CSV table of C-alpha atoms in Angstrom, one decimal:
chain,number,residue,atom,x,y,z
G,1411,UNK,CA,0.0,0.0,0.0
G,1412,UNK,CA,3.0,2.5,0.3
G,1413,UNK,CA,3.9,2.6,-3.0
G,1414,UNK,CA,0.1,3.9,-4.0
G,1415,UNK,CA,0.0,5.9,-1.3
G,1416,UNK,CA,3.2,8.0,-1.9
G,1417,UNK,CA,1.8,7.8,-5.8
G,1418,UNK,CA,-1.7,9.0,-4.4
G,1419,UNK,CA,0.0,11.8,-2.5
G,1420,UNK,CA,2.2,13.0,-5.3
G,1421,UNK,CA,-0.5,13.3,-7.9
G,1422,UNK,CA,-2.7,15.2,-5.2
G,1423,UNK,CA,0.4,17.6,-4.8
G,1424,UNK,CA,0.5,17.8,-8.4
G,1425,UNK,CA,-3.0,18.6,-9.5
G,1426,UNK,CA,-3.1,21.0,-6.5
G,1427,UNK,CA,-0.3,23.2,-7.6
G,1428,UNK,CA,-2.1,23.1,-10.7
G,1429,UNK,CA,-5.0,24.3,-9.3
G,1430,UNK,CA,-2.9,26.9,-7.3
G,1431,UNK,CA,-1.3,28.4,-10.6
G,1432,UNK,CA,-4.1,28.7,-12.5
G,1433,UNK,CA,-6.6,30.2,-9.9
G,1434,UNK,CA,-4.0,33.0,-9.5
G,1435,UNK,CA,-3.1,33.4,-12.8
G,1436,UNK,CA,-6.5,34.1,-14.1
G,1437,UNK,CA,-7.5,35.8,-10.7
G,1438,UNK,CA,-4.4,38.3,-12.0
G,1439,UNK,CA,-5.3,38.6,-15.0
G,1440,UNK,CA,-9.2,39.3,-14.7
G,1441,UNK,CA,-7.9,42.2,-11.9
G,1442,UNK,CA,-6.1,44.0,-14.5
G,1443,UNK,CA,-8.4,43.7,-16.8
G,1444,UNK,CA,-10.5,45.0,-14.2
G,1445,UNK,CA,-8.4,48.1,-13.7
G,1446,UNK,CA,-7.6,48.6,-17.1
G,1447,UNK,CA,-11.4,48.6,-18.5
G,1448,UNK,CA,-13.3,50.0,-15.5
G,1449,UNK,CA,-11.0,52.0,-13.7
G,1450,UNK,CA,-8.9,53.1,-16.8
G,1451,UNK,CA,-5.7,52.3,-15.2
G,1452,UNK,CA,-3.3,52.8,-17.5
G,1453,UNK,CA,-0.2,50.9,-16.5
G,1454,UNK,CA,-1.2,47.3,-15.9
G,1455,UNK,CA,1.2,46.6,-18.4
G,1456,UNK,CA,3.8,48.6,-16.8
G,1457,UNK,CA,7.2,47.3,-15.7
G,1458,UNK,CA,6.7,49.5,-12.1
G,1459,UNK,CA,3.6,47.7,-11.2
G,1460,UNK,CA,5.0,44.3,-11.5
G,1461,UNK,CA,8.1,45.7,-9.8
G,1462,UNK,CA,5.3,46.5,-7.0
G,1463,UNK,CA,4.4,42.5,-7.4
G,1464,UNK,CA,7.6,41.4,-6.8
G,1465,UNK,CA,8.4,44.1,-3.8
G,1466,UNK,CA,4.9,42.2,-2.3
G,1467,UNK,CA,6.2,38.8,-3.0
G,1468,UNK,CA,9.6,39.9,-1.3
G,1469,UNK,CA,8.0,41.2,1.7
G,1470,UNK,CA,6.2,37.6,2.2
G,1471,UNK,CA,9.4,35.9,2.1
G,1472,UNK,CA,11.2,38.2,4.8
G,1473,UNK,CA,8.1,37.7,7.2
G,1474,UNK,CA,8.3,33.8,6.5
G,1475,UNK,CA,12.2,34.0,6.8
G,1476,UNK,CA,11.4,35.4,10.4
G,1477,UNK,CA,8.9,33.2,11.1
G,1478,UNK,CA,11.3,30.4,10.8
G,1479,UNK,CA,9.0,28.7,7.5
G,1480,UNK,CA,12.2,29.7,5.2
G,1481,UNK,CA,15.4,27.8,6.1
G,1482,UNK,CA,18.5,30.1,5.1
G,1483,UNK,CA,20.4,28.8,1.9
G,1484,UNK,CA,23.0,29.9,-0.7
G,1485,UNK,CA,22.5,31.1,-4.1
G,1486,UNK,CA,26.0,32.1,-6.4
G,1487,UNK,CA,25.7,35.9,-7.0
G,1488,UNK,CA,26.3,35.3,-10.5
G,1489,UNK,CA,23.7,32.8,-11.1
G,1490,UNK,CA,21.2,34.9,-9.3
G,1491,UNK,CA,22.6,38.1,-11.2
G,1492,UNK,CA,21.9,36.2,-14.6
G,1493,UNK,CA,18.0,34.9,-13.2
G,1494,UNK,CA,17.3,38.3,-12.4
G,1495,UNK,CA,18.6,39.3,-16.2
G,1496,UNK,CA,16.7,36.8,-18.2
G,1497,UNK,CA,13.7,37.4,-15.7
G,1498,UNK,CA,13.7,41.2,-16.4
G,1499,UNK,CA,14.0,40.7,-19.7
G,1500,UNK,CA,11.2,38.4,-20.4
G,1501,UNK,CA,8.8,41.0,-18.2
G,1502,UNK,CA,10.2,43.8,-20.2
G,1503,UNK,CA,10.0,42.0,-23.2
G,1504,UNK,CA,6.3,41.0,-23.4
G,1505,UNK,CA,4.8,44.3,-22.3
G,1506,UNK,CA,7.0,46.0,-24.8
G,1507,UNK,CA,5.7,43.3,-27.6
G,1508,UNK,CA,1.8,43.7,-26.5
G,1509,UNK,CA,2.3,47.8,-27.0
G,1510,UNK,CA,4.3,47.2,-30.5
G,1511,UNK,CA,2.6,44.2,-32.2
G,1512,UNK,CA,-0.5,43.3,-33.0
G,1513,UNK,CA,-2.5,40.9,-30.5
G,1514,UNK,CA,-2.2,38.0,-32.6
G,1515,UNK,CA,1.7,38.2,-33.7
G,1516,UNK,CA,1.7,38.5,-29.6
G,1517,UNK,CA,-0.2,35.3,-29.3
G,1518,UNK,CA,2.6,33.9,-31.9
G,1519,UNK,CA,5.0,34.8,-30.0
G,1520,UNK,CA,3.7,33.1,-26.8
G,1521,UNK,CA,3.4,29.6,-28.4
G,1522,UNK,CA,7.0,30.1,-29.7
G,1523,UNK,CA,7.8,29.6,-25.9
G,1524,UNK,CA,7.1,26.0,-26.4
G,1525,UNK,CA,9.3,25.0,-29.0
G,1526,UNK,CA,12.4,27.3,-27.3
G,1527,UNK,CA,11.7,25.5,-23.9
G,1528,UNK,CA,12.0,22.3,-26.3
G,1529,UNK,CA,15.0,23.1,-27.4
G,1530,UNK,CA,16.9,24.1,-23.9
G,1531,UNK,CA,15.7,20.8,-22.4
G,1532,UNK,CA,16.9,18.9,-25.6
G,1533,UNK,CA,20.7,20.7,-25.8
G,1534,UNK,CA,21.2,21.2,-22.1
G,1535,UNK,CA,19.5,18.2,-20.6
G,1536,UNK,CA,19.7,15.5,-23.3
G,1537,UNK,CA,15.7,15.1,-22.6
G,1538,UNK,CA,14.1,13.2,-25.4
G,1539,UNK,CA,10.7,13.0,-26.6
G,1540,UNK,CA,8.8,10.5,-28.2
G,1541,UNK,CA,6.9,10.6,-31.3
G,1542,UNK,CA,3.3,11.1,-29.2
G,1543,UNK,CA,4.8,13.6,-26.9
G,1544,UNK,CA,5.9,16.0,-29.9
G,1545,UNK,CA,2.6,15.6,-31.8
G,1546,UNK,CA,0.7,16.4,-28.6
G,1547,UNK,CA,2.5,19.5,-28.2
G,1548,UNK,CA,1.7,20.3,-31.9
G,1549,UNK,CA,-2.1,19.8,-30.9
G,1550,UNK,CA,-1.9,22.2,-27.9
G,1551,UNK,CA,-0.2,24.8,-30.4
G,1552,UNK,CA,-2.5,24.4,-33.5
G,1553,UNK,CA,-5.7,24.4,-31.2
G,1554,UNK,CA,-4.1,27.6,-28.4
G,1555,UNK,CA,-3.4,29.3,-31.9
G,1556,UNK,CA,-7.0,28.8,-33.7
G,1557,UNK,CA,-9.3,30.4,-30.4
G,1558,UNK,CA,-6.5,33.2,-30.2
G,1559,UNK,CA,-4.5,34.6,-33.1
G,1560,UNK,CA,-6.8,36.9,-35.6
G,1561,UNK,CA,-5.1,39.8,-37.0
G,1562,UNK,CA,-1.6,39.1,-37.6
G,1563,UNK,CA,1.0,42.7,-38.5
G,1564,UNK,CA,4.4,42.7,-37.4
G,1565,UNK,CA,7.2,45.2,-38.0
G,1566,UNK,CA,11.1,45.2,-37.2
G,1567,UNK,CA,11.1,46.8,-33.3
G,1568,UNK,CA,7.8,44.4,-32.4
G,1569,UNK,CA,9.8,41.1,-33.4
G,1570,UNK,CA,13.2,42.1,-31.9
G,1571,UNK,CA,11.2,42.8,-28.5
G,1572,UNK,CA,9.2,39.0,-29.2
G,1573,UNK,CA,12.1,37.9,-29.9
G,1574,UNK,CA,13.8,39.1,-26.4
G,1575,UNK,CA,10.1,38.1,-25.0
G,1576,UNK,CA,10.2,34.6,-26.3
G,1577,UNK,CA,14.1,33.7,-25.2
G,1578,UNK,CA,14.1,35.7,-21.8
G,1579,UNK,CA,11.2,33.9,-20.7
G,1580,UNK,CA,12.1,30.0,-21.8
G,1581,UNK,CA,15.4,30.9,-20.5
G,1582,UNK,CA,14.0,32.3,-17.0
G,1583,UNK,CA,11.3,29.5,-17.3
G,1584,UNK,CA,14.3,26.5,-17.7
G,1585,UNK,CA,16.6,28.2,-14.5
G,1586,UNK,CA,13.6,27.8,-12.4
G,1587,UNK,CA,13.5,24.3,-12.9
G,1588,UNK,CA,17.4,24.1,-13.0
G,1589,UNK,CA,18.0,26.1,-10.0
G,1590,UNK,CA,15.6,24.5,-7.6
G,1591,UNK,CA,17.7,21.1,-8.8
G,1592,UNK,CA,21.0,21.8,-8.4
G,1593,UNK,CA,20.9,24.2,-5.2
G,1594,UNK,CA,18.4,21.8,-3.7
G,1595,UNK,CA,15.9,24.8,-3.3
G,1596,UNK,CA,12.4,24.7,-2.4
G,1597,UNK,CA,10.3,27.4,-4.0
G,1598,UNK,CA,9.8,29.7,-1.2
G,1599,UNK,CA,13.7,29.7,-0.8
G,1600,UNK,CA,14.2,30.9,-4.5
G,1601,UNK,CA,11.7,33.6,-4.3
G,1602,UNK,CA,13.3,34.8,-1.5
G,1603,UNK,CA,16.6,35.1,-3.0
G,1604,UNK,CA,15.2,36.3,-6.6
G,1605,UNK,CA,12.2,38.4,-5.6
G,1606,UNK,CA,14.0,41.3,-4.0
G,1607,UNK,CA,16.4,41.7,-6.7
G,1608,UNK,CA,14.1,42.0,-9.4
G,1609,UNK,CA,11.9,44.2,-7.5
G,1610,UNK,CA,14.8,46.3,-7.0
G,1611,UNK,CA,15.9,46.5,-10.4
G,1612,UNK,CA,12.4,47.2,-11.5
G,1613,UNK,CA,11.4,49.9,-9.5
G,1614,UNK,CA,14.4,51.6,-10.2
G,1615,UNK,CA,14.2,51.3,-13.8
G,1616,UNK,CA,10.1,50.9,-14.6
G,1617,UNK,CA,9.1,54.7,-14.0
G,1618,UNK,CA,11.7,55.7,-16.9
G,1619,UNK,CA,11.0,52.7,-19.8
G,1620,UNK,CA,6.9,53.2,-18.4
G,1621,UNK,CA,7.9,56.9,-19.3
G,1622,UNK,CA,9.2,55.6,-22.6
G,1623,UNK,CA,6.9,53.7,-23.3
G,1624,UNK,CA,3.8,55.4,-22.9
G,1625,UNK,CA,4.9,59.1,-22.6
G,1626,UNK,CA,2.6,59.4,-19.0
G,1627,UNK,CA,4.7,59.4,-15.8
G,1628,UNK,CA,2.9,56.4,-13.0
G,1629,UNK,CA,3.1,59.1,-10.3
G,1630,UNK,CA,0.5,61.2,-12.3
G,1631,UNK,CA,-2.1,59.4,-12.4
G,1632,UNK,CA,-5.4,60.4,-10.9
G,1633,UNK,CA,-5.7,57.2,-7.8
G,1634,UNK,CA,-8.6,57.1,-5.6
G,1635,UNK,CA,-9.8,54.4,-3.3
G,1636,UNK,CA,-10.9,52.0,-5.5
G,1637,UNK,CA,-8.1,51.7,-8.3
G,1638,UNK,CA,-5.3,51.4,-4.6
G,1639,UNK,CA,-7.8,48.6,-3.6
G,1640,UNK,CA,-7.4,46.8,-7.2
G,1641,UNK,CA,-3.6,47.7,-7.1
G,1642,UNK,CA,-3.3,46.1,-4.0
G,1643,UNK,CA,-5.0,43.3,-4.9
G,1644,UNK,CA,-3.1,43.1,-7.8
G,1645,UNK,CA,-0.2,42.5,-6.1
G,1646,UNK,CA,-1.6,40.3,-3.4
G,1647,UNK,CA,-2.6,37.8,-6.1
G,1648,UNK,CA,1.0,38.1,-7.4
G,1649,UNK,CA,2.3,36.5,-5.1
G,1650,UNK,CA,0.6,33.5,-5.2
G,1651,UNK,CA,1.0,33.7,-8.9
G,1652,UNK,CA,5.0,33.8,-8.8
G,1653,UNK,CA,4.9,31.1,-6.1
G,1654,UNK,CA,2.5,28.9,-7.7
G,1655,UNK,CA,5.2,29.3,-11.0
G,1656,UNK,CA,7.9,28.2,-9.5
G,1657,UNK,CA,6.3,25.1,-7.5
G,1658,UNK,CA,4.8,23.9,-10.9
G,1659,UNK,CA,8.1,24.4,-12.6
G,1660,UNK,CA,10.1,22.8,-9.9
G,1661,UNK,CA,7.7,19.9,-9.8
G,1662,UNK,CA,8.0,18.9,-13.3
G,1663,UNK,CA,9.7,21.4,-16.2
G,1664,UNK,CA,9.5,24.4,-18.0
G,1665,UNK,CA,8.1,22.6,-21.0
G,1666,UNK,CA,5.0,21.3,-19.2
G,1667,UNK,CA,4.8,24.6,-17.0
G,1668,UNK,CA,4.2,25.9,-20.8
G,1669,UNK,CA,1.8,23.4,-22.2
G,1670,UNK,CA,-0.7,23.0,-19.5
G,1671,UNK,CA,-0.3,26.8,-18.9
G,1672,UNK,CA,-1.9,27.4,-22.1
G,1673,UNK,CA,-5.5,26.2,-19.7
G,1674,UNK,CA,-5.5,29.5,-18.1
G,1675,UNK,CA,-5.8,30.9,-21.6
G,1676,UNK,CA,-8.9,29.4,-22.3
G,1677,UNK,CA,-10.1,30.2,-18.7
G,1678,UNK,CA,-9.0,33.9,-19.4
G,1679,UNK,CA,-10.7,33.6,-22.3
G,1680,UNK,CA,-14.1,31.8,-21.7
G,1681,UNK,CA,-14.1,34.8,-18.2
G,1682,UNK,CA,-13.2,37.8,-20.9
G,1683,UNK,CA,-16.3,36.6,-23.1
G,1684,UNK,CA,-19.0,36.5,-19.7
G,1685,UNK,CA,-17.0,39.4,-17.5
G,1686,UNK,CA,-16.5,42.0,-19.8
G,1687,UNK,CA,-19.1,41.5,-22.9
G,1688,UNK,CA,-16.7,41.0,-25.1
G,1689,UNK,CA,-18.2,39.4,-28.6
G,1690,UNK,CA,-16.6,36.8,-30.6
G,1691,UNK,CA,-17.3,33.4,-28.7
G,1692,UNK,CA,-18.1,31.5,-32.1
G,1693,UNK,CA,-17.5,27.9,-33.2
G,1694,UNK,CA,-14.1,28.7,-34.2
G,1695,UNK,CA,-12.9,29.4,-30.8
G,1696,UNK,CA,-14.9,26.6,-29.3
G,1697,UNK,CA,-13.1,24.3,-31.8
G,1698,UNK,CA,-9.9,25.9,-30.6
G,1699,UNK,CA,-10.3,25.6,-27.3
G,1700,UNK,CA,-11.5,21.9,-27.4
G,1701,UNK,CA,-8.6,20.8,-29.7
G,1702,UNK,CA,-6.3,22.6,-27.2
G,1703,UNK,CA,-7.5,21.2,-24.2
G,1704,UNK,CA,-7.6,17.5,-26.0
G,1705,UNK,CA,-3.8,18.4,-26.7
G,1706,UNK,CA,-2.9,19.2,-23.2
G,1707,UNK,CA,-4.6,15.7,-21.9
G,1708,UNK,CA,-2.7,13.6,-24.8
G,1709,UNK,CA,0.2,15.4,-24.0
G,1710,UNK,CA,-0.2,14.5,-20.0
G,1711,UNK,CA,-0.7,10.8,-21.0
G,1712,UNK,CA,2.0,10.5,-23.3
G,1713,UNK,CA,4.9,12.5,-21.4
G,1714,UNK,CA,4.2,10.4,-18.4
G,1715,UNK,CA,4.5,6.9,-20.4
G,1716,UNK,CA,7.8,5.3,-20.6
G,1717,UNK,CA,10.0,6.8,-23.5
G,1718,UNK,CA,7.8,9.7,-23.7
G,1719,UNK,CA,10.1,12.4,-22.2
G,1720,UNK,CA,13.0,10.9,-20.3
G,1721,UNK,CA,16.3,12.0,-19.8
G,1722,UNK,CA,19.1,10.4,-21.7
G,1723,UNK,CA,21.0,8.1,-19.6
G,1724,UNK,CA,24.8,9.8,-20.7
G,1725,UNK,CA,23.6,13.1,-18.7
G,1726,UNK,CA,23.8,12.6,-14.7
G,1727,UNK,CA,21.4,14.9,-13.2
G,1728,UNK,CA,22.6,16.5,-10.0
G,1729,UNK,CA,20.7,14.3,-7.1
G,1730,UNK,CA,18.5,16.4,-4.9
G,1731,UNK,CA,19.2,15.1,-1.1
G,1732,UNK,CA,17.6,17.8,0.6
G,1733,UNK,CA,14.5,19.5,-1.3
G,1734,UNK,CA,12.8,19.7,1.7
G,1735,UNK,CA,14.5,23.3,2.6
G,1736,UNK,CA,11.7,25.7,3.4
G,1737,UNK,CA,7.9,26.2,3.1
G,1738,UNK,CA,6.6,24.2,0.1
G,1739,UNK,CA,8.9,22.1,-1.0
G,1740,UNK,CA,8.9,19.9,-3.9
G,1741,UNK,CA,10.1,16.7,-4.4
G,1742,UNK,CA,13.1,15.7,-6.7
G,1743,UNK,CA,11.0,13.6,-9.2
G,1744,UNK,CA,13.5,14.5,-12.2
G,1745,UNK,CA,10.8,12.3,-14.8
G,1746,UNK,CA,8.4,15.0,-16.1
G,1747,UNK,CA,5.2,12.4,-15.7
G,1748,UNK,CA,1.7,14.6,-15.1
């Protein structure tokens, strides 16, 4: 009974940092939208606000530090140094391709995470996949793409900014994963060594590229009661969101973080159409959103079959003794299996 006990207790785990992801990822997402539409909030895209997210998110780890939940632990300044860069990047790097592209080279640009995070896993972790695993992830793409990408314009500064969008994010996406393995780090621990660095970095630098960006200063805008309650919120939420990320990517890889993601765009979605009266719910993106969602259960079922995405046997990966530093920690199961 052991065996399908601790198998019973690890898929539980699983599906609920699943559950946790996706709850505050769309919870995010439909409070920006909320600011943005009703309270005319400017700046949800705006590299200060998620600067504010990840000066909340620091804040939680210091109390939980105190509190004794967060065990002390070492991170290499020059590993966190390059995290914080590919992290900044891929934050910068999306809002600045939402403002210069059109909403469905955006979209594009998105899925192109897959194939990237492919490719890292393949050169730097000899991971192979199997013919079923690769056609699943095609699936997920082709139906993701159908319910979301309409017009389609492009010019040269909106794909250099994709294109830093697309490789800071995979790249952030794979040290997650890698980080948490090698330093045996749980996820609270890497937030707490991450978080106030990049909050840092982008509160210093978000006024000025916001400035840039959008030629209205953040300081200027008219706040009353409600929009601070919806910031706030904002950033409450965030930190369950960044959490939630880097449990799921610790737990299995940056690969399936991205696949199964792609459910909290049809959430976000399926919420935009009945929250905020927007039209275009039709058969097409129905179709879409079922092809996607059958895509994301083949690709569950065949990543977790033998063969479907295992690491080569000539690559030693660094054995995890002690993931059980601080609150939340995940277990070393190096097989992606969902």
């Amino acid at each position: 009974m052991a065996p399908t006990s601790k198998a019973d207790r690890k898929a539980a785990l699983d599906a609920a940092a699943w559950m946790f992801n996706i709850v505050t990822s769309v919870g995010i997402i439909m409070v920006n939208k909320a600011l943005m539409a009703t309270h005319h909030f400017t700046f949800v895209l705006s590299t200060t606000l998620t600067g504010l997210h990840f000066a909340t998110t620091t804040v939680l780890t210091v109390v939980f530090r105190w509190l004794g939940y967060i065990q002390p632990s070492h991170l290499p300044l020059s590993i966190l140094i390059k995290f914080v860069l590919f992290a900044n990047l891929s934050i910068v790097g999306m809002n600045i391709s939402l403002m210069w592209n059109s909403v469905g080279f955006y979209q594009i640009a998105k899925l192109c995470m897959i194939p990237v995070s492919c490719l890292l896993e393949v050169v730097f972790d000899k991971i192979h996949y199997s013919r079923a695993t690769k056609l699943s992830i095609l699936v997920v793409l082709l139906g993701v793409g159908i319910c979301t990408i309409t017009d389609v314009s492009v010019n040269t500064r909106g794909l250099i900014a994709a294109t830093i969008a697309v490789w800071g994010t995979s790249l952030q996406q794979y040290y997650v994963h890698f980080l948490q393995k090698k330093y045996s780090l749980g996820s609270f621990n890497l937030l707490g060594h991450t978080a106030p660095a990049q909050a840092a970095s982008l509160l210093i630098v978000g006024p000025f590229v916001d400035y840039r960006l959008t030629n209205k200063r953040v300081d200027t805008f008219d706040y009353n009661v409600t929009t601070v309650f919806f910031i706030v919120l904002s950033c409450t939420i965030a930190v369950g969101t960044n959490l939630s990320q880097f449990i799921c990517i610790g737990r299995f890889t940056a690969v399936s973080f991205q696949v199964i993601g792609h459910m909290k765009t049809i959430l976000v979605l399926i919420l935009g159409f009945f929250l905020f009266g927007r039209e275009g719910l039709n058969l097409h993106v129905i179709f879409g959103m079922i092809l996607a969602v059958l895509g994301m259960i083949w690709y569950g079922n065949a990543s977790s079959k033998p063969g479907g995405k295992e690491r080569r046997p000539s690559y030693p990966l660094p054995v995890d003794k002690s993931s059980k530093h601080g609150l939340l920690a995940e277990p070393g199961d190096h097989n992606d299996k969902v």
